[in-house]
Coordinates of C-alpha atoms in Angstrom, one line a residue:
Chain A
X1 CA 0.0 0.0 0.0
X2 CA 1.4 3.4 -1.0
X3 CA 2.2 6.5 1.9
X4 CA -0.7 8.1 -0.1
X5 CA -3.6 5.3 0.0
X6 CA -2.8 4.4 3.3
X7 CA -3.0 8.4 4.5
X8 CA -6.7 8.1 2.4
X9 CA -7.8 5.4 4.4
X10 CA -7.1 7.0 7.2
X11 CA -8.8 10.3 6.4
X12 CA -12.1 8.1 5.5
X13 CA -12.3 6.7 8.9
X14 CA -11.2 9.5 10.8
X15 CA -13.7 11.4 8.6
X16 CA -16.1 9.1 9.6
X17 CA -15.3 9.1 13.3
X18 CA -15.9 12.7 13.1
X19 CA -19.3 12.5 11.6
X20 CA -20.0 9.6 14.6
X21 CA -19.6 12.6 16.7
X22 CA -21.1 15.1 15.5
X23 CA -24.1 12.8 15.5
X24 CA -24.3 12.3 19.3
X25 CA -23.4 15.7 20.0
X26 CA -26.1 16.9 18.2
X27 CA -28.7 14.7 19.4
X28 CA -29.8 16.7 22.1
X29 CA -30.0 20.1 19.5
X30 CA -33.4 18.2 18.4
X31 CA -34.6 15.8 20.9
X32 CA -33.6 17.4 24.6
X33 CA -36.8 19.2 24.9
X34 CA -38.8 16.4 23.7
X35 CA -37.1 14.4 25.9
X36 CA -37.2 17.2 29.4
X37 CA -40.9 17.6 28.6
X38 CA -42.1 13.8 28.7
X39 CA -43.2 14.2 25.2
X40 CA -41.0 11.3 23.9
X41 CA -39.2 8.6 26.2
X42 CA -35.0 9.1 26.1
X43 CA -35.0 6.1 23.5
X44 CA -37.7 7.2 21.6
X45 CA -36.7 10.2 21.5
X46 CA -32.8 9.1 19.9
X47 CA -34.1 6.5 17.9
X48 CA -37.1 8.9 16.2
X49 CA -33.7 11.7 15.8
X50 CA -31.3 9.0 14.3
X51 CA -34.1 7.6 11.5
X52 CA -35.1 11.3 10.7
X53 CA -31.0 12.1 10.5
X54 CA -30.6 8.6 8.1
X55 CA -33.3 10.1 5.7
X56 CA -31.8 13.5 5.4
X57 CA -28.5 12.1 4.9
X58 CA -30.1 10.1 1.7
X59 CA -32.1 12.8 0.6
X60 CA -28.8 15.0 0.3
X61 CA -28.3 14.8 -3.5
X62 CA -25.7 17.8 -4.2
X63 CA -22.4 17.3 -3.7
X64 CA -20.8 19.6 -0.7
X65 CA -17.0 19.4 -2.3
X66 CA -17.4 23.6 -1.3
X67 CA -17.2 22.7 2.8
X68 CA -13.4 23.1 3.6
X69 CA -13.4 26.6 1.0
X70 CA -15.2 28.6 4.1
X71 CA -11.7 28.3 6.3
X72 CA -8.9 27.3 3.6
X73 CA -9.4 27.2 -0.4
X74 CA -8.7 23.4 -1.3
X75 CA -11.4 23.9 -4.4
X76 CA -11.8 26.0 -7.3
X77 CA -16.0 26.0 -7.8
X78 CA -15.3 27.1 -11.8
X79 CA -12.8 24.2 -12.7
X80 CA -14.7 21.8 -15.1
X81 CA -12.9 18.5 -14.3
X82 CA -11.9 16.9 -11.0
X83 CA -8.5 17.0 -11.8
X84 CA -8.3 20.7 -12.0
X85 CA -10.2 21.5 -9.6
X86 CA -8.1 21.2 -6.0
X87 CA -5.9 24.3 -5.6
X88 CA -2.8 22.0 -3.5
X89 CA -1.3 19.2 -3.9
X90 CA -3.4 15.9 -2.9
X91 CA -0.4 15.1 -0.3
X92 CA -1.3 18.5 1.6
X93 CA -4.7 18.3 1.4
X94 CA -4.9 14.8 2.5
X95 CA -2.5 16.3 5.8
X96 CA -4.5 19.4 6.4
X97 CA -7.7 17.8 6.2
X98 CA -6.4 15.0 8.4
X99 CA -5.1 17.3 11.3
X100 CA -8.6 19.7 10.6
X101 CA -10.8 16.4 11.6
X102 CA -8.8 15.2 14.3
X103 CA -9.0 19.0 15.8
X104 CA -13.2 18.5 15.7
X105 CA -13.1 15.0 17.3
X106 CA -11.2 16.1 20.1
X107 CA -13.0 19.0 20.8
X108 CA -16.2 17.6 20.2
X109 CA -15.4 14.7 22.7
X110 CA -14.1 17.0 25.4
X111 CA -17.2 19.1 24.8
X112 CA -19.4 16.5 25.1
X113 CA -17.3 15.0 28.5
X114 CA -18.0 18.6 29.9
X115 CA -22.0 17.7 29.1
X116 CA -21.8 21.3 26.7
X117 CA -23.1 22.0 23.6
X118 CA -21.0 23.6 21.4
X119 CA -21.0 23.4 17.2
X120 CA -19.4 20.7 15.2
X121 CA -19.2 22.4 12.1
X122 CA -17.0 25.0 14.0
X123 CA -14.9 22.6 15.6
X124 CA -13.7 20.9 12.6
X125 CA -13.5 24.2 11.0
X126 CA -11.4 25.5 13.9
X127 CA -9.5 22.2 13.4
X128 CA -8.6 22.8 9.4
X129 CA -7.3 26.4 10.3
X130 CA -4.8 25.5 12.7
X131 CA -3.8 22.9 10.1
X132 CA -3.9 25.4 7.1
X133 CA -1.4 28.3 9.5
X134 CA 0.9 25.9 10.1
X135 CA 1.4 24.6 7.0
X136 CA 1.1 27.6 4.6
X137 CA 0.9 30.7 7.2
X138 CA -1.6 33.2 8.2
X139 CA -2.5 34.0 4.8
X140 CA -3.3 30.1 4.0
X141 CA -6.4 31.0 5.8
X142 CA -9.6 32.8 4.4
X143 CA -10.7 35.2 6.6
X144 CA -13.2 37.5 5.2
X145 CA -14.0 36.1 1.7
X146 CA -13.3 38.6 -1.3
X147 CA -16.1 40.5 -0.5
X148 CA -19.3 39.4 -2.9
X149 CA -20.5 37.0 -0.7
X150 CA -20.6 35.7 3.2
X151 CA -17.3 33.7 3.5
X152 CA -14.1 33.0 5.5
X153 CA -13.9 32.8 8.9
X154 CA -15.7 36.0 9.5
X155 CA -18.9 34.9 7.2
X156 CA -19.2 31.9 7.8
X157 CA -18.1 31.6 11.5
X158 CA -17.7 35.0 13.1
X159 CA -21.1 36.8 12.4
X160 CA -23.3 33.9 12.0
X161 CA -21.7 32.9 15.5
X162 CA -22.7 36.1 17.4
X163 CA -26.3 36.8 15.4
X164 CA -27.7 33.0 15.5
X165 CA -27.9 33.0 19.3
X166 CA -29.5 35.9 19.7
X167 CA -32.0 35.6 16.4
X168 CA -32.9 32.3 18.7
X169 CA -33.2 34.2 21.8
X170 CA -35.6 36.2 20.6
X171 CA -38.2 34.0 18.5
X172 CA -38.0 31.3 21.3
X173 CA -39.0 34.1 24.0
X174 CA -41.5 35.9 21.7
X175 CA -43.1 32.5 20.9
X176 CA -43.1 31.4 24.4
X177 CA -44.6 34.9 25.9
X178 CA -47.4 34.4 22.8
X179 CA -48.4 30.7 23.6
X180 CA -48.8 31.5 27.2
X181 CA -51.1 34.5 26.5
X182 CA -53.2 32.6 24.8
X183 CA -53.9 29.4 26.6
X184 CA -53.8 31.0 30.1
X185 CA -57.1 30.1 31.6
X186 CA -56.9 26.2 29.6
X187 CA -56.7 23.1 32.1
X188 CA -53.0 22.7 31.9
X189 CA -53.3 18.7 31.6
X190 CA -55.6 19.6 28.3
X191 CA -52.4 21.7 27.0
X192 CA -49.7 19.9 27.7
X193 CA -51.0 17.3 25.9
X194 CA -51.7 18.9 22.7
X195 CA -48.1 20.8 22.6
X196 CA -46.5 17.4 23.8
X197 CA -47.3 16.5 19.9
X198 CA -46.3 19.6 18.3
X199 CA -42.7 19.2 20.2
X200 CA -42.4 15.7 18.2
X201 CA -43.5 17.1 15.4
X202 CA -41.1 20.1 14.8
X203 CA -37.9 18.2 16.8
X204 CA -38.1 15.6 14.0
X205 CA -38.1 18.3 11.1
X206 CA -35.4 19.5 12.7
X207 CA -33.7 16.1 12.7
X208 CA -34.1 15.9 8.9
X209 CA -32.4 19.2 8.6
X210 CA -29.5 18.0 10.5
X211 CA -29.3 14.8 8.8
X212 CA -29.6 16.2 5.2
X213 CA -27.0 19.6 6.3
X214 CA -24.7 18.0 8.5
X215 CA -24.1 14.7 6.8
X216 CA -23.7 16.2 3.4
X217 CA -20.4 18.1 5.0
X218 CA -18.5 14.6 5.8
X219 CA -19.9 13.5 2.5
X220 CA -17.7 16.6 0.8
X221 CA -14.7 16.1 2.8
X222 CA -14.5 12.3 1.8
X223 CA -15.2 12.7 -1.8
X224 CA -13.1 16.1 -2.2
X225 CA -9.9 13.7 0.1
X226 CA -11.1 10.7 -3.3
X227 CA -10.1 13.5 -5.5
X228 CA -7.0 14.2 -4.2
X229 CA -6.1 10.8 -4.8
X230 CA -6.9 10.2 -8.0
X231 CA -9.8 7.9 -7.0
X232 CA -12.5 9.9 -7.9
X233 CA -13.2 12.0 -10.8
X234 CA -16.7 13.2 -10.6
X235 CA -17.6 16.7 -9.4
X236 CA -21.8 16.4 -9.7
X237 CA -22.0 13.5 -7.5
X238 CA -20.2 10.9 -4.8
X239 CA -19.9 7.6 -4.6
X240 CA -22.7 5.9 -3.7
X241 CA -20.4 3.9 -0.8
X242 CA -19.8 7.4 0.7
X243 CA -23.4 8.2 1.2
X244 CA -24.4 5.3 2.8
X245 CA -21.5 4.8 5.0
X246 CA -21.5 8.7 6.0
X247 CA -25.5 8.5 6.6
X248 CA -25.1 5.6 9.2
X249 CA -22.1 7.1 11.0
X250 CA -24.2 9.7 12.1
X251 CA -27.6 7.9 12.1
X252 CA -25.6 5.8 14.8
X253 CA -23.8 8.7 16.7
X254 CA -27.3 9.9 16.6
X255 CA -29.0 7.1 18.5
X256 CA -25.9 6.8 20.9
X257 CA -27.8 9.7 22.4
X258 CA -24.8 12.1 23.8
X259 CA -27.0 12.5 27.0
X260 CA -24.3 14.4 28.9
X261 CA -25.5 17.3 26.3
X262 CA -29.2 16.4 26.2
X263 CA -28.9 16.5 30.4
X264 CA -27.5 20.3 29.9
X265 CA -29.7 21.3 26.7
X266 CA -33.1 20.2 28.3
X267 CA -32.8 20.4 32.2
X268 CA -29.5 22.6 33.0
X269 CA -30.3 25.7 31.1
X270 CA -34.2 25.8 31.6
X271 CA -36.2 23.6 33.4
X272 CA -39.2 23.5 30.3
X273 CA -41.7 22.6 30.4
X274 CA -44.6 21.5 27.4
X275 CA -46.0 24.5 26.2
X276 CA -41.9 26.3 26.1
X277 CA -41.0 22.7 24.3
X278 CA -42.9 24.2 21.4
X279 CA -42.0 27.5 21.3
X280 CA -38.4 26.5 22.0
X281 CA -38.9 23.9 18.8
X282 CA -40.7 25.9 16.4
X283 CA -38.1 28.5 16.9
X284 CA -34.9 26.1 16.2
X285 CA -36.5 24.7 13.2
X286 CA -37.5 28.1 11.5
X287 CA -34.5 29.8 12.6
X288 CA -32.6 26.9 10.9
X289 CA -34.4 27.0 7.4
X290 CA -35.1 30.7 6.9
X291 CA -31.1 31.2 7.5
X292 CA -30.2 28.3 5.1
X293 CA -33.1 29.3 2.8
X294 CA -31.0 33.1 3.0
X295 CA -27.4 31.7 2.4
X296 CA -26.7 32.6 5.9
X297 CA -24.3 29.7 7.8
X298 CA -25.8 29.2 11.0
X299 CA -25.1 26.6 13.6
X300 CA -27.5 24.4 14.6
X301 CA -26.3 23.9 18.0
X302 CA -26.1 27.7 18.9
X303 CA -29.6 28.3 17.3
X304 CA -31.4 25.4 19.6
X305 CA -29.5 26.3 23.0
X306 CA -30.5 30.0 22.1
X307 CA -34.1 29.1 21.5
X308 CA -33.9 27.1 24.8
X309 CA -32.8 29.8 26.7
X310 CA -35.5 31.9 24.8
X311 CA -38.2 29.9 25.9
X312 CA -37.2 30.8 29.2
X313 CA -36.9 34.4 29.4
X314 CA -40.3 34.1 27.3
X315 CA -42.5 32.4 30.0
X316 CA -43.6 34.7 32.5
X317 CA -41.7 34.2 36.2
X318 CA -39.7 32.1 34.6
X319 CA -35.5 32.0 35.0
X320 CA -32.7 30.6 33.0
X321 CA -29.9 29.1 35.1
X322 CA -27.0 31.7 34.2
X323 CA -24.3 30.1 35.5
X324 CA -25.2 27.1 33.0
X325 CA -25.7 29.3 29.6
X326 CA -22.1 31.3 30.8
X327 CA -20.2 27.9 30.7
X328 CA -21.6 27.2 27.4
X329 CA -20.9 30.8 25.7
X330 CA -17.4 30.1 27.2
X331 CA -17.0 26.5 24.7
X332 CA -18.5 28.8 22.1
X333 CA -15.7 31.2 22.1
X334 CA -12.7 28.9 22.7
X335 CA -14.2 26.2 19.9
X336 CA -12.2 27.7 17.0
X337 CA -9.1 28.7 19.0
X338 CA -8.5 24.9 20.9
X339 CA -9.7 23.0 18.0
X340 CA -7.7 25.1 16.0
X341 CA -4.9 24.6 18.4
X342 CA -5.0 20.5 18.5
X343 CA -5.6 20.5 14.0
X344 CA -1.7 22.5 14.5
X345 CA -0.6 20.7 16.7
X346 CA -1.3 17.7 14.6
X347 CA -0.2 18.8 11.2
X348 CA 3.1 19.3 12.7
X349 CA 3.0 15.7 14.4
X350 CA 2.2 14.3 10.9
X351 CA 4.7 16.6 9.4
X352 CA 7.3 15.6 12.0
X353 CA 7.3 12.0 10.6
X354 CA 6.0 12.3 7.1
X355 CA 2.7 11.4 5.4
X356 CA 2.2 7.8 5.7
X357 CA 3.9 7.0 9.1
X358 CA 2.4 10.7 11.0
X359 CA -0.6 10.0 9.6
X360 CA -0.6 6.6 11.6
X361 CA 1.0 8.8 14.9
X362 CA -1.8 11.3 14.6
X363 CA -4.7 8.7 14.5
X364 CA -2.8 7.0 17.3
X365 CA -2.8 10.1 19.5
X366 CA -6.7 10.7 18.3
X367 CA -7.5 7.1 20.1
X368 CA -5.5 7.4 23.0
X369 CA -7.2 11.2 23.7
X370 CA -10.9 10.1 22.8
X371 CA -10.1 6.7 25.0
X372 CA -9.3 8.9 28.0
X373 CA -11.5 10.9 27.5
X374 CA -14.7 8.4 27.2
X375 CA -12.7 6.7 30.4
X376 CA -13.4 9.9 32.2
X377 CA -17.1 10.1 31.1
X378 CA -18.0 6.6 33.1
X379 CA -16.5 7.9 36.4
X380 CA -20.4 9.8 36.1
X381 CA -22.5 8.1 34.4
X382 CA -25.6 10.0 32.0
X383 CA -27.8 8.0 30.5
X384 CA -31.4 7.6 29.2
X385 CA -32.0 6.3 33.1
X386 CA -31.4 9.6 34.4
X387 CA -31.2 12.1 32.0
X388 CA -34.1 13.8 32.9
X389 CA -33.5 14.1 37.0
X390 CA -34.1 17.2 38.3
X391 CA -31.2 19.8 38.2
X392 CA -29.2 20.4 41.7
X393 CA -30.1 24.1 42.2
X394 CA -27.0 26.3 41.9
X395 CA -24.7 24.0 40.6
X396 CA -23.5 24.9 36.8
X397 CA -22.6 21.7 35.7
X398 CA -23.7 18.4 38.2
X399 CA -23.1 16.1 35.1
X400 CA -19.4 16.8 35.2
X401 CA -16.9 15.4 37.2
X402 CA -17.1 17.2 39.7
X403 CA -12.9 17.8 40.0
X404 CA -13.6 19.0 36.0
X405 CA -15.3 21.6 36.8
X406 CA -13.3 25.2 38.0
X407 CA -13.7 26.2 41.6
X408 CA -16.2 22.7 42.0
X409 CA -20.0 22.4 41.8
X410 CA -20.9 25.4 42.6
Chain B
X1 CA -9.0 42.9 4.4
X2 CA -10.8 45.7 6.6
X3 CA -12.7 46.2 3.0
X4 CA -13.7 42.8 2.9
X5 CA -14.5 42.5 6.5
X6 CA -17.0 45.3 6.1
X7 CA -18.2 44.1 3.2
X8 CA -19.1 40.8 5.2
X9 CA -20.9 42.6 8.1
X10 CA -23.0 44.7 5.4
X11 CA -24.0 41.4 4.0
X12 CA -24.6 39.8 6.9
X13 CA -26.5 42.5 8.4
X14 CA -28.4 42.5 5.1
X15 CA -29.3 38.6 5.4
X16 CA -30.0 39.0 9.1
X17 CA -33.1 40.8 9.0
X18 CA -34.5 38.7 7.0
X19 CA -34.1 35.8 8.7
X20 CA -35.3 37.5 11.6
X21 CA -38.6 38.7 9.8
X22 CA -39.1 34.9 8.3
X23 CA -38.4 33.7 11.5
X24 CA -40.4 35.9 14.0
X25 CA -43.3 34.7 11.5
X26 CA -42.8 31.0 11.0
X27 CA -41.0 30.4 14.7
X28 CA -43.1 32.8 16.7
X29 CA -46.3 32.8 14.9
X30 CA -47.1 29.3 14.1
X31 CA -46.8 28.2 17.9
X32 CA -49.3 31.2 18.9
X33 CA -51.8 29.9 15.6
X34 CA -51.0 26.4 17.1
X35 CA -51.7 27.8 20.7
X36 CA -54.8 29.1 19.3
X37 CA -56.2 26.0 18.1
X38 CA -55.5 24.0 21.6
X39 CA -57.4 27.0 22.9
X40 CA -60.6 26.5 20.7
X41 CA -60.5 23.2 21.3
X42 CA -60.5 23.7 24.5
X43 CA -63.4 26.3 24.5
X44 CA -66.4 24.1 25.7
X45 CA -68.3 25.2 22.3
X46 CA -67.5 21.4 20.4
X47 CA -68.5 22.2 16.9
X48 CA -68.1 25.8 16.5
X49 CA -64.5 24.9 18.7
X50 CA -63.3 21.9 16.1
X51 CA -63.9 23.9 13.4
X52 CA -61.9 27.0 13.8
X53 CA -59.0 24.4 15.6
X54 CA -59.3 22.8 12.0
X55 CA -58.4 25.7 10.1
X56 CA -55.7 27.0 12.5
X57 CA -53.9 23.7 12.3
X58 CA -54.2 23.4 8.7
X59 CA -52.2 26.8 8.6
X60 CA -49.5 25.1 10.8
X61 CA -49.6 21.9 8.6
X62 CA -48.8 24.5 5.8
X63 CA -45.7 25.7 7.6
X64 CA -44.5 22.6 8.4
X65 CA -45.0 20.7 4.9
X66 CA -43.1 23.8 3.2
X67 CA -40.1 23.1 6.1
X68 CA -40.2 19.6 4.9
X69 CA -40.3 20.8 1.2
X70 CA -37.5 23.2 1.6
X71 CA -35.4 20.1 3.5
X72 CA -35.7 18.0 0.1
X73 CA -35.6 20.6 -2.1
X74 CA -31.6 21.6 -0.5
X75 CA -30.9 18.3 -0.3
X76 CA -30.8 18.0 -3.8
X77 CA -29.1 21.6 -4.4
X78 CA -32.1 23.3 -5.3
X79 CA -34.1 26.2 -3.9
X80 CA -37.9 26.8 -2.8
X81 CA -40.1 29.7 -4.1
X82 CA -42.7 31.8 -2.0
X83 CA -44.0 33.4 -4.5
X84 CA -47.0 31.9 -5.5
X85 CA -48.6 30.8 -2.1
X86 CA -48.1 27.0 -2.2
X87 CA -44.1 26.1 -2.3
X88 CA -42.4 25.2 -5.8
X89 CA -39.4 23.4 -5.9
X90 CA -36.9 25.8 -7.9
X91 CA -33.2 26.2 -9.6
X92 CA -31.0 27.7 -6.7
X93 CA -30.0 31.1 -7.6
X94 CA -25.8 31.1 -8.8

């Protein structure tokens, strides 16, 4: 096997690993208030998220070969064949793209071990800039497009980062306040019972979305890493292996449940109830489509923990636990930076010892880190048993280790 | 680069209104029409009560069918028009 196959193989599975996670950390983007309402069991609730993201994956036809361009330009849009089209040679793209993923994983596992949502797309994002400055400088990077369109770092990360939360904020709270004007006065058991089904309703559109937005951008790295290689030489469509194969990855990170984040998403931030579920769901799912709809990146993850937190500043005498949403703004901020800081720290690795043999180290280093880490996650366990107990009042985070958490529980 | 970068905030800012406006209208005001209908049904009045749920909901089921309409269409690269009231599947813009 040649340095450069056995670096592709690599790339597909740690591709693949990536989209694994960004399946279970997404679960909860969907399904936690669902699941903190009562309106779906914890199972259900995952298994309902992880058909709904299997279809979407499926029904993504086009071909996402654009992804990495937002950070670092791999891919010219006008070339006409496949061989034309990547702007590096497939060596470095196969390193950068390999040190970018390994950046997401690691963030998205420590993330998840610290039970706090933060975006996957950014993460491996963050992970293929740190890769792209070390390996062809600061200027490797695309920072603010060329100007005719949202792009770069400050497009497509920056701005949509700051706005999406507080778009969210804002529907979710103005929905909220509205559905509590209206059915105040309405035998409570009579309402919860009707918005118990609009919650399943809109958490599984928003499920498709995920499935058919999120899956599509592992799809694109795999295909555009086929390119480099030679092994590919389509640019309207991917293999028909790399659909199915990225469309169960995160079916199945899906129904793994990442309940550490569901546990913060649906009882740490809120406690919410029915008639907030909806408001909270409604808002995540048209936030969602009316930005994609407008070309305008958002993250899912920072869209539903804003509608969340919405939904309670919407109902009246209501509070948001503070200390809770601050430790999440917190990942939000240091996403691109750290896995920015690990996709470096790996390219250099790999560089260290050369294409085939680094490429083996840095995969290495990527199990040894996710093993410790998921080590660390059974010393307290979340799962579907008690995902939904109640919150201990004034502590930020009580599904953390406890000694992981600054200045302790409280 | 400080060109660009205003040139990104201006187009942002452009695009964020109107996700705001869509979204005030299709996040915020479906779950009041939806609250609406648990209310008439709730009313005591059964026929009258039913009947005006029945509309209300069909106005969420439109919502919802064109979120599920816009899902497929962008799964397969294309675009969804407004324009005429019930959702066509379009060409995405270049």
């Amino acid at each position: 096997m040649s340095a450069e196959t056995l670096a592709l193989v690599l790339v597909v599975a740690t591709a693949l690993g990536f989209d694994f996670t960004n399946g279970f950390h997404d679960t909860g983007n969907a399904m936690a208030a669902s699941i903190a309402t009562g309106a779906l069991k914890p199972r259900v609730a995952v298994a309902v998220s992880a058909v709904m993201n299997l279809l979407g994956a499926f029904l993504s036809v086009s071909v996402a070969l654009t992804v990495t361009n937002a950070v670092v330009k791999t891919f010219d849009s006008h070339a006409t064949s496949a061989q034309d089209s990547l702007t590096m040679s497939g060596d470095k793209l196969l390193a950068i793209v390999l040190a970018g993923l390994i950046g997401g994983i690691v963030w998205n596992m420590l993330t998840w071990l610290l039970g706090l949502p933060s975006s996957s797309s950014h993460a491996l994002l963050g992970g293929l800039i740190g890769a792209t400055i070390v390996s062809s400088g600061w200027e490797g990077v695309n920072w603010v497009g060329d100007g005719t369109k949202l792009d770069g770092v400050v497009g497509k990360i920056l701005l949509p980062g700051v706005a999406s939360p507080v778009v969210a904020v804002l529907v979710a709270c103005l929905g909220t306040f509205a559905v509590f004007r209206i059915v105040a006065g309405v035998a409570v058991k009579q309402v919860n019972r009707g918005f118990r089904w609009g919650q399943v309703g809109t958490a599984s559109l928003v499920s498709l979305a995920h499935g058919t937005n999120d899956a599509q951008k592992t799809m694109g790295v795999i295909t555009l890493a086929l390119i480099a290689t030679g092994h590919w030489n389509s640019l309207t469509s991917i293999p028909l292996w790399v659909k199915v194969v990225c469309a169960v990855a995160i079916a199945l990170g899906t129904y793994l449940g990442g309940w550490r984040i569901i546990r913060t998403l649906g009882k740490g931030l809120v406690d919410i109830e029915p008639r907030q579920g909806v408001a909270a769901d409604a808002s995540t799912a048209a936030v969602i489509l009316a930005s994609s709809h407008l070309g305008f990146a958002l993250s899912t993850t920072h869209v539903a923990s804003g509608s969340i937190v919405g939904a309670g500043l919407g109902k009246p005498g209501a509070s948001v636990r503070w200390s809770t949403a601050r430790r999440m703004v917190g990942a939000w901020l240091l996403t691109v930076p750290a896995a920015a800081i690990v996709g470096g720290t790996m390219w250099i690795v790999g560089h260290l010892f050369g294409l085939a043999v680094g490429s083996v180290v840095e995969v290495v280093v990527l199990l040894g880190v996710a093993g410790y880490l998921y080590l660390r996650s059974r010393r307290q366990d979340v799962g579907a048993h008690n995902v939904t107990d109640a919150w201990e009042i004034d502590q930020a985070a009580p599904n953390v280790p406890a000694d992981l958490v600054r200045g302790g529980n409280r | 680069m400080s060109d660009a970068f205003g040139q990104d905030v201006r187009l942002a800012l452009d695009a964020l209104w109107k996700v705001l406006l869509a979204s005030l209208i299709l996040g915020a005001g479906l779950p009041a029409v939806f609250a609406l209908a648990i209310r008439s049904l709730a009313s005591g009045r059964v026929i009258i009560g039913r009947a005006v749920a029945g509309v209300l909901l069909l106005v969420v089921a439109y919502g919802v069918v064109s979120g599920l309409l816009f899902i497929v269409a962008s799964g397969q690269g294309k675009d969804v028009s407004f324009t005429h009231v019930i959702p066509q599947i379009t060409e995405k813009p270049a």
